[in-house]
Amino acid sequence: MEPIIGIDLGTTNSEVAFIFDGTTEIITDNDNGILPSCVSIGENGNIIVGAEAANQALINPEKTVFSVKRCMGTDQKLKAEKKINSPVSKAVITVPAYFTDAQRQATREAGEIAGLEVVRIINEPTAASLAYESTNPETQRVLVYDLGGGTFDVSIVKIEAGVVEVLSSTGDNNLGGDDFDLKIVDHLVKHMETEFNYSVKDKPAVMARLKRASEGAKIQLSSEPYTTIEADHICKKGFKDIHLSLELSRTEFEEMIEEDLVRTMESVNKAMRDAAMLPSAINEIILVGGSTRIPRISQMLEEKIGHLPHSEIDPDLCVAIGAGMQAGREMGLERSGVLVDITPYTFGTSAIGDADGEPIMTMFVPLIRRNTKLPARKSEVFYTMYNNQDAVDVKIYQGEAVDARDNILLGNYMFNLTRAPSGSEIVLHFDLDLNGILKIKAVEKKTGNNIKAVIENAISRFSDEELSKTQDRINGLWTEGRDSEISLKEKAQTEADIKELSSDEYAGIIRRAEAKLSQASEDDRDEMINLIEDIRDAVMKNRMEDAETFKNELDEILFYIG
Ligand code: AMP
């Protein structure tokens, strides 16, 4: 059978996938399979592509071009042939959903230049949905949030009987991780100006180093609450070497990018509006692109849509995996799967907090969420309650319940603190590996004092008796002597049904009202438009009672119009 590869030809990075023994895999070459879309001219005038070229950017910023696609195809093809051990002449290539025919044609040509027949071009959100389809055949309406290095796209995709259709797509061609790096660079430049009274803005080599360091810091802040940006001998002021060392917190970084993220959420609203869909109608949220690892993004999407996005498949690889699956289809292969190692449970700790405005002494704070790809590292910062607090009880739980006591206690560690004012920071690190070994570290930020613990077999050890005991306790809260498991499922189903029903109902009346706008008097029309917006707004914010009131008012106007 002639091999067909799937290529995600991205602006920042490119990846290739192929189906080996029914499983879609990313082709790697002693690396993670991600090839920077970067070309550089070496010292002898030779052309360098990929990671090596990205490294050249540090030494030779003027001779390096990022975001090039044409040469990349060739390199990808060569790599695939080596791994598949056979010549490769056909490929499925992905493109952004908004690409025009001319741009699609240019992509085809880029493939041809690389010596590949492009058997099919598919949209990136379609590919991402295909990658997840194998893990959830039920998926119906999917929101694909794609934030890469330089672009942002959001699409609503409908999957019905294996047919994937992009209902709407919108975004921003000039927004991505690079902008976030530059926000940190700005911060560093300002810091150097105030700290050393020295401006580095017009020094490309220094700026390139700062950009590298900023990207590293940004990536670190996706799993850690703090990072220290260090760059020794970054430049010279007179004869004196300048060493940069600056701490940056996740909170500070989130503030720098908040405005950009809010803009992406406005695009999410627009995509839903264009697809005539309310948040409650979205079954799945898929994250694509390296920048979606920023935790604030999942948080914002959860607030808006009401459930957490998927994170099982690496967001950098999921478009390539989908392209690989489509390539498999083109080869006539049966549906193929993806191998993903995920944690089936959530791990976290307890802290004093509030749930729905009510204070709770034992609130569960999840660190590593269910369905997170393994290995996973997460850290979170906590604060002491009292002045001179001399110890903290660190409890580690597995479970989903809001009250930590309803979850399974995996470990309990007393951590002695140096006496300090209330609000002193304690950073808790979780590190969960593929074998289910959970490593814990609690660090007193000010002194660096810490305790460490290892929980062996954290994933499976409580899966039997103890798990069902805790489950029974939780279920007992919902039920009165009935078969608890069934009733929990029923409850979830009923909630889903209600949500589904109401969302269809609101979408229905909005459609009816929009169809009648042309027949309405000017006053009625204004009123109807306001009510439509009010309904959308109320549903978006989950204010269902208000939505119901607005709906009734709109219904009344429609009744009179006839
Ligand atoms: P992509 O274009 O999808 O390959 O995404 C590349 C962008 O993702 C770059 O700006 C990276 O710096 C960014 N990125 C990769 N990993 C992370 C991470 N863990 N946290 C935040 N941004 C990341």
Coordinates of C-alpha atoms and ligand atoms in Angstrom, one line a residue:
M1 CA 0.0 0.0 0.0
E2 CA 1.4 3.4 -0.9
P3 CA 2.1 5.4 2.2
I4 CA 0.3 8.8 2.7
I5 CA 1.5 11.1 5.4
G6 CA -0.3 13.8 7.2
I7 CA 1.4 17.2 7.5
D8 CA 0.5 20.1 9.8
L9 CA 2.4 22.8 8.0
G10 CA 2.3 25.5 10.7
T11 CA 3.6 29.0 10.8
T12 CA 5.8 28.4 13.9
N13 CA 6.3 24.7 13.8
S14 CA 5.5 21.7 11.5
E15 CA 4.8 18.1 12.2
V16 CA 4.2 14.9 10.3
A17 CA 2.0 11.9 11.3
F18 CA 1.6 8.4 9.9
I19 CA -0.4 5.4 10.9
F20 CA 1.8 2.6 12.2
D21 CA -0.1 -0.6 13.0
G22 CA -3.4 1.2 13.4
T23 CA -2.1 3.9 15.7
T24 CA -1.5 7.4 14.5
E25 CA 2.0 8.6 15.5
I26 CA 4.0 11.7 15.1
I27 CA 7.2 11.0 13.2
T28 CA 10.2 11.9 15.3
D29 CA 13.9 11.9 14.7
N30 CA 15.3 11.7 18.1
D31 CA 13.3 14.7 19.0
N32 CA 9.7 15.5 19.9
G33 CA 8.6 15.6 16.3
I34 CA 8.1 19.4 16.3
L35 CA 10.2 21.1 13.7
P36 CA 10.5 24.9 13.9
S37 CA 9.4 26.5 10.6
C38 CA 12.7 28.3 10.4
V39 CA 15.4 28.7 7.8
S40 CA 18.8 30.2 8.4
I41 CA 21.9 30.8 6.3
G42 CA 25.0 29.2 7.9
E43 CA 28.5 30.5 8.0
N44 CA 29.5 28.9 4.7
G45 CA 26.4 30.1 3.0
N46 CA 24.7 26.7 3.6
I47 CA 21.0 26.5 4.3
I48 CA 19.9 25.2 7.7
V49 CA 16.3 24.3 8.6
G50 CA 14.4 23.4 11.7
A51 CA 15.6 23.5 15.3
E52 CA 19.2 24.2 14.3
A53 CA 18.1 27.2 12.3
A54 CA 16.1 28.5 15.3
N55 CA 19.3 28.2 17.4
Q56 CA 21.1 30.2 14.7
A57 CA 18.7 33.1 15.3
L58 CA 20.7 33.8 18.5
I59 CA 24.0 34.1 16.7
N60 CA 22.8 35.3 13.4
P61 CA 19.5 37.1 13.9
E62 CA 19.8 38.9 10.5
K63 CA 20.3 35.7 8.6
T64 CA 17.4 33.8 10.0
V65 CA 13.9 33.7 8.7
F66 CA 11.1 32.3 10.8
S67 CA 7.7 31.2 9.6
V68 CA 8.8 29.8 6.2
K69 CA 6.8 26.9 4.8
R70 CA 8.2 25.9 1.5
C71 CA 11.6 24.4 2.5
M72 CA 10.0 22.7 5.5
G73 CA 8.0 20.3 3.4
T74 CA 11.2 18.8 1.9
D75 CA 12.8 18.3 5.3
Q76 CA 9.6 16.7 6.6
K77 CA 9.3 14.3 3.7
L78 CA 12.9 13.1 4.1
K79 CA 12.3 12.5 7.8
A80 CA 9.1 10.5 7.1
E81 CA 10.8 8.3 4.5
K82 CA 13.6 7.4 6.9
K83 CA 11.1 6.4 9.5
I84 CA 8.6 4.6 7.3
N85 CA 11.4 3.0 5.4
S86 CA 9.8 3.6 2.0
P87 CA 9.6 6.4 -0.4
V88 CA 6.8 8.9 0.3
S89 CA 5.1 10.7 -2.5
K90 CA 1.6 11.6 -1.1
A91 CA 0.4 13.7 1.7
V92 CA -2.6 15.2 3.4
I93 CA -1.8 18.8 4.4
T94 CA -3.8 21.0 6.8
V95 CA -4.6 24.7 6.3
P96 CA -6.4 27.3 8.4
A97 CA -10.1 27.2 7.9
Y98 CA -10.1 30.8 6.6
F99 CA -7.6 30.1 3.8
T100 CA -8.8 31.3 0.4
D101 CA -8.6 29.1 -2.7
A102 CA -5.4 30.9 -3.8
Q103 CA -3.8 30.2 -0.5
R104 CA -4.9 26.5 -0.7
Q105 CA -3.4 26.4 -4.1
A106 CA -0.1 27.9 -2.8
T107 CA 0.0 25.2 -0.2
R108 CA -0.5 22.5 -2.8
E109 CA 2.4 24.0 -4.8
A110 CA 4.5 24.1 -1.6
G111 CA 3.9 20.3 -1.3
E112 CA 4.8 19.8 -5.0
I113 CA 8.1 21.7 -4.5
A114 CA 8.8 19.3 -1.7
G115 CA 8.1 16.4 -4.1
L116 CA 4.7 15.5 -2.7
E117 CA 1.4 14.9 -4.4
V118 CA -1.2 16.6 -2.1
V119 CA -4.1 14.1 -2.1
R120 CA -6.2 16.3 0.1
I121 CA -6.2 19.6 1.9
I122 CA -8.2 19.7 5.1
N123 CA -9.0 22.5 7.5
E124 CA -7.0 22.5 10.8
P125 CA -10.1 22.5 13.1
T126 CA -11.4 19.5 11.1
A127 CA -8.1 17.7 11.6
A128 CA -8.1 18.5 15.4
S129 CA -11.7 17.2 15.7
L130 CA -10.7 14.0 13.8
A131 CA -7.9 13.5 16.3
Y132 CA -10.4 13.5 19.2
E133 CA -13.1 11.7 17.3
S134 CA -11.3 8.4 18.0
T135 CA -11.4 9.1 21.8
N136 CA -15.0 10.2 21.7
P137 CA -17.2 8.9 18.9
E138 CA -20.2 10.7 20.4
T139 CA -18.8 14.2 19.8
Q140 CA -21.4 16.4 18.1
R141 CA -20.5 20.1 18.4
V142 CA -17.0 21.0 19.1
L143 CA -15.3 24.4 19.8
V144 CA -11.7 24.4 18.6
Y145 CA -9.7 27.1 20.2
D146 CA -6.3 27.3 18.4
L147 CA -3.7 29.7 19.8
G148 CA -0.3 29.2 18.3
G149 CA 2.8 31.3 18.0
G150 CA 1.5 34.0 15.7
T151 CA -2.1 33.4 15.0
F152 CA -5.4 32.7 16.8
D153 CA -8.4 30.8 15.4
V154 CA -11.6 29.7 16.9
S155 CA -14.0 27.4 15.0
I156 CA -17.2 25.6 15.7
V157 CA -17.2 22.2 14.2
K158 CA -20.1 19.8 13.8
I159 CA -19.5 16.0 13.6
E160 CA -22.4 13.9 12.4
A161 CA -22.1 10.3 11.3
G162 CA -18.3 10.7 10.7
V163 CA -18.8 13.9 8.6
V164 CA -17.0 16.9 9.9
E165 CA -18.3 20.3 9.0
V166 CA -16.8 23.7 10.0
L167 CA -19.9 25.8 10.9
S168 CA -18.0 29.0 11.7
S169 CA -14.5 30.2 12.0
T170 CA -13.0 33.5 13.1
G171 CA -9.9 34.8 14.8
D172 CA -6.9 37.1 14.6
N173 CA -4.0 36.7 12.3
N174 CA -1.7 38.8 14.5
L175 CA -2.2 37.3 17.9
G176 CA -0.2 34.5 19.5
G177 CA 2.5 33.3 21.8
D178 CA 5.1 35.6 20.1
D179 CA 3.1 38.6 21.4
F180 CA 3.2 37.2 24.9
D181 CA 6.9 36.8 24.7
L182 CA 7.2 40.4 23.6
K183 CA 5.2 41.6 26.6
I184 CA 7.8 39.9 28.8
V185 CA 10.6 41.4 26.7
D186 CA 9.1 44.9 27.2
H187 CA 9.0 44.2 30.9
L188 CA 12.7 43.2 30.8
V189 CA 13.8 46.1 28.7
K190 CA 12.1 48.5 31.2
H191 CA 13.6 46.7 34.1
M192 CA 17.1 47.0 32.6
E193 CA 16.5 50.7 31.9
T194 CA 15.5 51.4 35.6
E195 CA 18.0 48.9 37.2
F196 CA 21.1 49.6 35.0
N197 CA 20.1 52.8 33.3
Y198 CA 20.9 51.1 30.0
S199 CA 18.7 50.7 26.9
V200 CA 19.1 47.5 24.8
K201 CA 16.3 48.2 22.3
D202 CA 18.6 48.8 19.4
K203 CA 20.8 45.8 20.1
P204 CA 19.4 42.9 18.0
A205 CA 21.6 40.2 19.6
V206 CA 20.6 41.2 23.1
M207 CA 16.9 41.5 22.1
A208 CA 17.1 38.0 20.5
R209 CA 18.5 36.6 23.8
L210 CA 15.8 38.4 25.8
K211 CA 13.1 37.0 23.5
R212 CA 14.5 33.5 24.1
A213 CA 14.6 34.0 27.8
S214 CA 11.1 35.4 27.8
E215 CA 9.7 32.5 25.9
G216 CA 11.3 30.1 28.4
A217 CA 9.9 32.0 31.3
K218 CA 6.4 32.1 29.7
I219 CA 6.5 28.3 29.2
Q220 CA 7.7 27.7 32.7
L221 CA 4.8 29.9 34.1
S222 CA 2.3 27.4 32.5
S223 CA 3.3 24.9 35.2
E224 CA 4.9 27.1 37.9
P225 CA 3.6 30.1 39.8
Y226 CA 7.0 31.8 39.7
T227 CA 10.0 31.8 37.5
T228 CA 13.3 33.6 37.6
I229 CA 14.6 35.0 34.3
E230 CA 18.4 34.8 34.3
A231 CA 20.8 35.9 31.6
D232 CA 24.4 36.3 32.6
H233 CA 26.7 38.6 30.6
I234 CA 23.6 39.8 28.6
C235 CA 25.5 42.9 27.6
K236 CA 28.3 45.3 28.6
K237 CA 27.8 48.8 29.9
G238 CA 31.2 50.4 29.4
F239 CA 33.6 47.7 30.7
K240 CA 31.0 46.3 33.1
D241 CA 29.1 43.1 32.4
I242 CA 25.4 43.3 33.0
H243 CA 23.8 40.2 34.5
L244 CA 20.0 39.9 34.3
S245 CA 18.1 38.2 37.1
L246 CA 14.4 39.0 37.6
E247 CA 11.6 37.0 39.2
L248 CA 8.3 37.0 37.3
S249 CA 5.0 35.5 38.8
R250 CA 2.3 33.8 36.8
T251 CA -0.1 36.5 38.1
E252 CA 2.1 39.3 36.7
F253 CA 2.3 37.5 33.4
E254 CA -1.4 36.9 33.3
E255 CA -2.0 40.6 33.8
M256 CA 0.3 41.4 30.9
I257 CA -1.7 39.2 28.5
E258 CA -5.2 39.5 30.0
E259 CA -6.4 42.0 27.4
D260 CA -5.3 39.7 24.6
L261 CA -7.0 36.7 26.1
V262 CA -10.2 38.7 26.6
R263 CA -10.1 39.5 22.9
T264 CA -9.8 35.8 22.1
M265 CA -12.9 35.2 24.2
E266 CA -14.8 37.9 22.2
S267 CA -13.9 35.8 19.1
V268 CA -15.3 32.7 20.9
N269 CA -18.6 34.6 21.3
K270 CA -18.5 35.7 17.7
A271 CA -17.9 32.1 16.5
M272 CA -20.8 30.8 18.5
R273 CA -23.0 33.6 17.3
D274 CA -22.1 32.9 13.7
A275 CA -22.9 29.3 14.2
A276 CA -26.2 30.2 15.9
M277 CA -25.1 28.2 18.9
L278 CA -25.3 28.9 22.6
P279 CA -22.5 27.9 25.0
S280 CA -24.6 25.1 26.5
A281 CA -24.8 23.5 23.1
I282 CA -21.1 22.9 22.9
N283 CA -20.2 19.3 23.8
E284 CA -16.5 19.4 23.6
I285 CA -13.7 22.1 23.7
I286 CA -10.5 21.2 22.0
L287 CA -7.3 23.1 22.5
V288 CA -4.8 23.4 19.7
G289 CA -1.5 25.3 19.6
G290 CA 1.3 25.5 22.1
S291 CA 0.0 28.7 23.7
T292 CA -3.2 27.0 25.0
R293 CA -1.0 25.4 27.7
I294 CA -1.4 28.8 29.5
P295 CA -3.7 27.7 32.4
R296 CA -5.7 31.0 32.3
I297 CA -7.1 30.0 28.9
S298 CA -8.7 26.8 30.2
Q299 CA -10.0 28.7 33.1
M300 CA -11.6 31.4 30.9
L301 CA -13.1 28.7 28.6
E302 CA -14.5 26.8 31.6
E303 CA -16.1 30.0 32.9
K304 CA -17.7 30.7 29.5
I305 CA -18.8 27.3 28.4
G306 CA -19.3 25.5 31.7
H307 CA -16.8 22.6 31.2
L308 CA -13.1 22.0 31.0
P309 CA -11.4 21.8 27.6
H310 CA -9.8 18.5 26.5
S311 CA -6.1 18.2 27.1
E312 CA -5.4 14.6 26.4
I313 CA -3.7 15.1 23.1
D314 CA -0.7 17.4 22.9
P315 CA -2.1 20.7 21.6
D316 CA 1.0 21.1 19.4
L317 CA 0.4 17.7 17.8
C318 CA -3.3 17.3 17.5
V319 CA -3.7 18.9 14.0
A320 CA -0.9 16.6 12.7
I321 CA -2.5 13.6 14.3
G322 CA -5.8 14.4 12.6
A323 CA -4.0 14.9 9.3
G324 CA -2.4 11.5 9.8
M325 CA -5.9 10.0 10.5
Q326 CA -7.2 11.5 7.3
A327 CA -4.2 10.2 5.5
G328 CA -5.1 6.7 6.9
R329 CA -8.7 7.1 5.5
E330 CA -7.3 8.1 2.1
M331 CA -5.2 4.9 2.2
G332 CA -8.4 2.9 2.9
L333 CA -7.4 2.0 6.4
E334 CA -10.0 1.3 9.0
R335 CA -10.5 3.9 11.7
S336 CA -7.2 4.4 13.5
G337 CA -6.6 5.3 17.1
V338 CA -4.2 7.6 19.1
L339 CA -2.2 6.4 22.0
V340 CA -2.6 8.8 24.9
D341 CA -1.4 8.4 28.4
I342 CA -3.7 10.3 30.7
T343 CA -4.5 10.4 34.3
P344 CA -8.1 9.2 34.9
Y345 CA -8.2 11.0 38.3
T346 CA -7.8 14.5 39.5
F347 CA -5.1 15.2 42.2
G348 CA -5.0 18.2 44.5
T349 CA -4.9 19.5 48.0
S350 CA -7.2 21.3 50.4
A351 CA -7.2 24.9 51.5
I352 CA -9.5 27.5 53.0
G353 CA -11.6 29.0 50.3
D354 CA -15.2 29.7 49.2
A355 CA -17.6 27.8 47.1
D356 CA -20.5 29.8 45.6
G357 CA -19.8 32.6 48.1
E358 CA -19.9 30.2 51.1
P359 CA -16.7 29.9 53.1
I360 CA -15.3 26.3 53.2
M361 CA -12.5 25.2 55.4
T362 CA -11.6 22.1 53.4
M363 CA -12.0 23.3 49.8
F364 CA -10.5 20.9 47.3
V365 CA -7.9 22.7 45.0
P366 CA -7.1 20.5 42.0
L367 CA -3.5 20.7 40.7
I368 CA -3.4 17.9 38.1
R369 CA -6.8 17.5 36.5
R370 CA -8.4 14.3 35.2
N371 CA -7.6 13.6 31.6
T372 CA -4.3 15.5 31.7
K373 CA -1.6 14.0 29.5
L374 CA 1.2 12.3 31.4
P375 CA 3.8 13.0 32.6
A376 CA 2.3 16.1 34.2
R377 CA 3.9 18.8 36.3
K378 CA 1.8 21.5 38.1
S379 CA 2.5 23.9 40.9
E380 CA 0.2 26.3 42.8
V381 CA 0.9 28.9 45.4
F382 CA -0.9 29.0 48.7
Y383 CA -0.7 31.6 51.5
T384 CA -0.5 31.3 55.3
M385 CA -3.5 32.3 57.3
Y386 CA -2.0 33.8 60.5
N387 CA 0.9 35.9 61.6
N388 CA 3.7 33.7 62.9
Q389 CA 2.0 30.6 61.6
D390 CA 4.6 27.9 62.4
A391 CA 3.2 24.9 60.5
V392 CA 0.9 23.9 57.7
D393 CA -0.8 20.5 57.2
V394 CA -0.3 19.5 53.6
K395 CA -3.0 17.1 52.5
I396 CA -3.0 15.3 49.1
Y397 CA -6.2 14.0 47.7
Q398 CA -7.5 12.2 44.7
G399 CA -11.0 13.0 43.5
E400 CA -13.4 15.5 42.1
A401 CA -15.6 16.6 45.0
V402 CA -15.6 20.3 46.0
D403 CA -15.1 19.4 49.7
A404 CA -11.7 17.7 49.9
R405 CA -13.0 15.4 52.7
D406 CA -15.2 13.7 50.1
N407 CA -12.1 12.7 48.1
I408 CA -9.5 10.1 48.8
L409 CA -6.7 11.1 51.1
L410 CA -3.4 9.9 49.6
G411 CA -1.1 11.6 52.1
N412 CA -0.8 14.0 54.9
Y413 CA 2.4 15.9 55.7
M414 CA 3.2 18.4 58.4
F415 CA 5.4 21.2 57.1
N416 CA 7.1 23.4 59.7
L417 CA 7.4 27.1 58.7
T418 CA 9.6 29.9 59.7
R419 CA 7.5 32.4 61.6
A420 CA 6.4 35.2 59.2
P421 CA 3.4 37.6 58.6
S422 CA 0.2 36.1 57.3
G423 CA 0.0 35.8 53.5
S424 CA 3.5 34.2 53.2
E425 CA 3.7 32.1 50.1
I426 CA 4.0 28.3 50.1
V427 CA 4.5 26.7 46.6
L428 CA 3.2 23.2 46.2
H429 CA 4.6 21.1 43.3
F430 CA 3.0 18.0 41.9
D431 CA 4.8 15.7 39.5
L432 CA 2.9 12.7 38.2
D433 CA 4.7 10.3 35.9
L434 CA 3.5 7.6 33.5
N435 CA 3.9 4.9 36.2
G436 CA 1.5 6.7 38.5
I437 CA 4.2 7.9 40.9
L438 CA 3.2 11.2 42.4
K439 CA 6.1 13.4 43.7
I440 CA 5.1 16.2 46.0
K441 CA 7.2 19.1 47.1
A442 CA 6.1 22.0 49.3
V443 CA 8.5 25.0 49.4
E444 CA 8.4 28.0 51.7
K445 CA 9.1 30.6 49.1
K446 CA 10.9 33.1 51.2
T447 CA 13.5 30.7 52.7
G448 CA 13.5 27.9 50.1
N449 CA 12.9 25.4 53.0
N450 CA 11.0 22.4 51.7
I451 CA 9.6 19.0 52.3
K452 CA 9.3 16.2 49.7
A453 CA 7.2 13.1 49.5
V454 CA 6.6 10.4 47.0
I455 CA 3.2 8.6 46.6
E456 CA 3.8 5.3 44.8
N457 CA 1.1 4.0 42.5
A458 CA -1.1 7.1 43.0
I459 CA -3.3 6.3 40.0
S460 CA -4.3 2.7 40.8
R461 CA -3.9 2.0 44.4
F462 CA -7.3 3.3 45.5
S463 CA -9.2 2.0 42.5
D464 CA -10.9 -0.8 44.4
E465 CA -12.4 -1.0 47.9
E466 CA -11.3 2.4 49.1
L467 CA -12.5 4.1 45.9
S468 CA -15.9 2.6 46.2
K469 CA -16.1 3.5 49.9
T470 CA -15.5 7.2 49.1
Q471 CA -17.8 7.0 46.1
D472 CA -20.5 5.6 48.4
R473 CA -20.0 8.5 50.8
I474 CA -20.3 11.0 48.0
N475 CA -23.3 9.3 46.5
G476 CA -24.9 9.2 49.9
L477 CA -25.1 12.9 49.7
W478 CA -27.3 12.7 46.6
T479 CA -29.4 9.7 47.3
E480 CA -31.6 8.3 50.0
G481 CA -31.1 4.5 49.9
R482 CA -31.5 4.2 46.1
D483 CA -28.9 2.6 44.0
S484 CA -26.4 5.5 44.2
E485 CA -24.5 5.0 41.0
I486 CA -27.5 4.9 38.8
S487 CA -29.0 7.9 40.4
L488 CA -25.8 9.9 40.0
K489 CA -25.8 9.0 36.3
E490 CA -29.4 9.9 36.0
K491 CA -28.8 13.2 37.6
A492 CA -26.0 14.0 35.2
Q493 CA -28.2 12.9 32.3
T494 CA -31.1 15.0 33.4
E495 CA -28.9 18.1 33.8
A496 CA -27.5 17.6 30.3
D497 CA -30.9 17.1 28.9
I498 CA -32.2 20.3 30.5
K499 CA -29.2 22.3 29.2
E500 CA -29.6 20.8 25.8
L501 CA -33.3 21.5 25.7
S502 CA -33.1 25.0 26.8
S503 CA -30.2 25.8 24.5
D504 CA -32.2 24.5 21.5
E505 CA -35.3 26.4 22.7
Y506 CA -33.4 29.7 23.0
A507 CA -31.7 29.2 19.6
G508 CA -35.2 28.5 18.2
I509 CA -36.8 31.6 19.4
I510 CA -33.8 33.7 18.3
R511 CA -34.1 32.3 14.8
R512 CA -37.8 32.9 14.7
A513 CA -37.4 36.5 15.9
E514 CA -34.6 37.2 13.4
A515 CA -36.8 35.9 10.6
K516 CA -39.6 38.3 11.7
L517 CA -37.5 41.4 12.1
S518 CA -38.3 42.7 8.6
Q519 CA -42.1 42.5 9.3
A520 CA -41.9 44.3 12.7
S521 CA -42.6 48.0 13.2
E522 CA -39.5 50.1 14.0
D523 CA -40.2 50.2 17.8
D524 CA -40.9 46.4 17.9
R525 CA -37.8 45.8 15.9
D526 CA -35.5 47.7 18.3
E527 CA -37.1 45.9 21.2
M528 CA -36.7 42.5 19.5
I529 CA -33.0 43.2 18.7
N530 CA -32.4 44.2 22.4
L531 CA -34.2 41.1 23.7
I532 CA -32.2 38.8 21.3
E533 CA -29.0 40.3 22.7
D534 CA -30.3 40.1 26.2
I535 CA -31.1 36.4 25.8
R536 CA -27.7 35.6 24.3
D537 CA -26.0 37.5 27.0
A538 CA -28.0 35.9 29.8
V539 CA -27.4 32.4 28.4
M540 CA -23.6 33.1 27.9
K541 CA -23.4 34.1 31.5
N542 CA -25.6 31.2 32.6
R543 CA -28.3 33.5 34.1
M544 CA -31.0 31.1 33.0
E545 CA -33.8 32.9 35.0
D546 CA -33.1 36.2 33.2
A547 CA -32.9 34.3 29.9
E548 CA -36.4 32.9 30.6
T549 CA -37.8 36.3 31.3
F550 CA -36.4 37.8 28.1
K551 CA -37.6 34.8 26.1
N552 CA -41.2 35.3 27.4
E553 CA -41.1 39.0 26.5
L554 CA -39.8 38.2 23.0
D555 CA -42.4 35.4 22.7
E556 CA -45.1 38.0 23.5
I557 CA -44.0 40.4 20.8
L558 CA -43.8 37.5 18.3
F559 CA -47.3 36.5 19.2
Y560 CA -48.6 40.0 18.4
I561 CA -46.7 40.2 15.1
G562 CA -48.3 36.9 14.2
Ligands
AMP1 P1 2.4 26.4 17.7 O1 2.4 27.5 16.7 O2 1.1 25.8 17.9 O3 3.5 25.5 17.6 O4 2.6 27.2 19.1 C1 3.9 27.8 19.4 C2 3.7 28.7 20.5 O5 3.3 28.0 21.7 C3 5.0 29.5 20.9 O6 4.7 30.8 21.1 C4 5.4 28.8 22.2 O7 6.2 29.7 23.0 C5 4.1 28.5 22.8 N1 4.1 27.5 23.9 C6 4.6 26.3 23.8 N2 4.6 25.6 25.0 C7 4.0 26.5 25.8 C8 3.6 26.5 27.2 N3 3.9 25.4 28.0 N4 3.1 27.6 27.8 C9 2.8 28.7 27.0 N5 3.1 28.8 25.7 C10 3.7 27.7 25.1

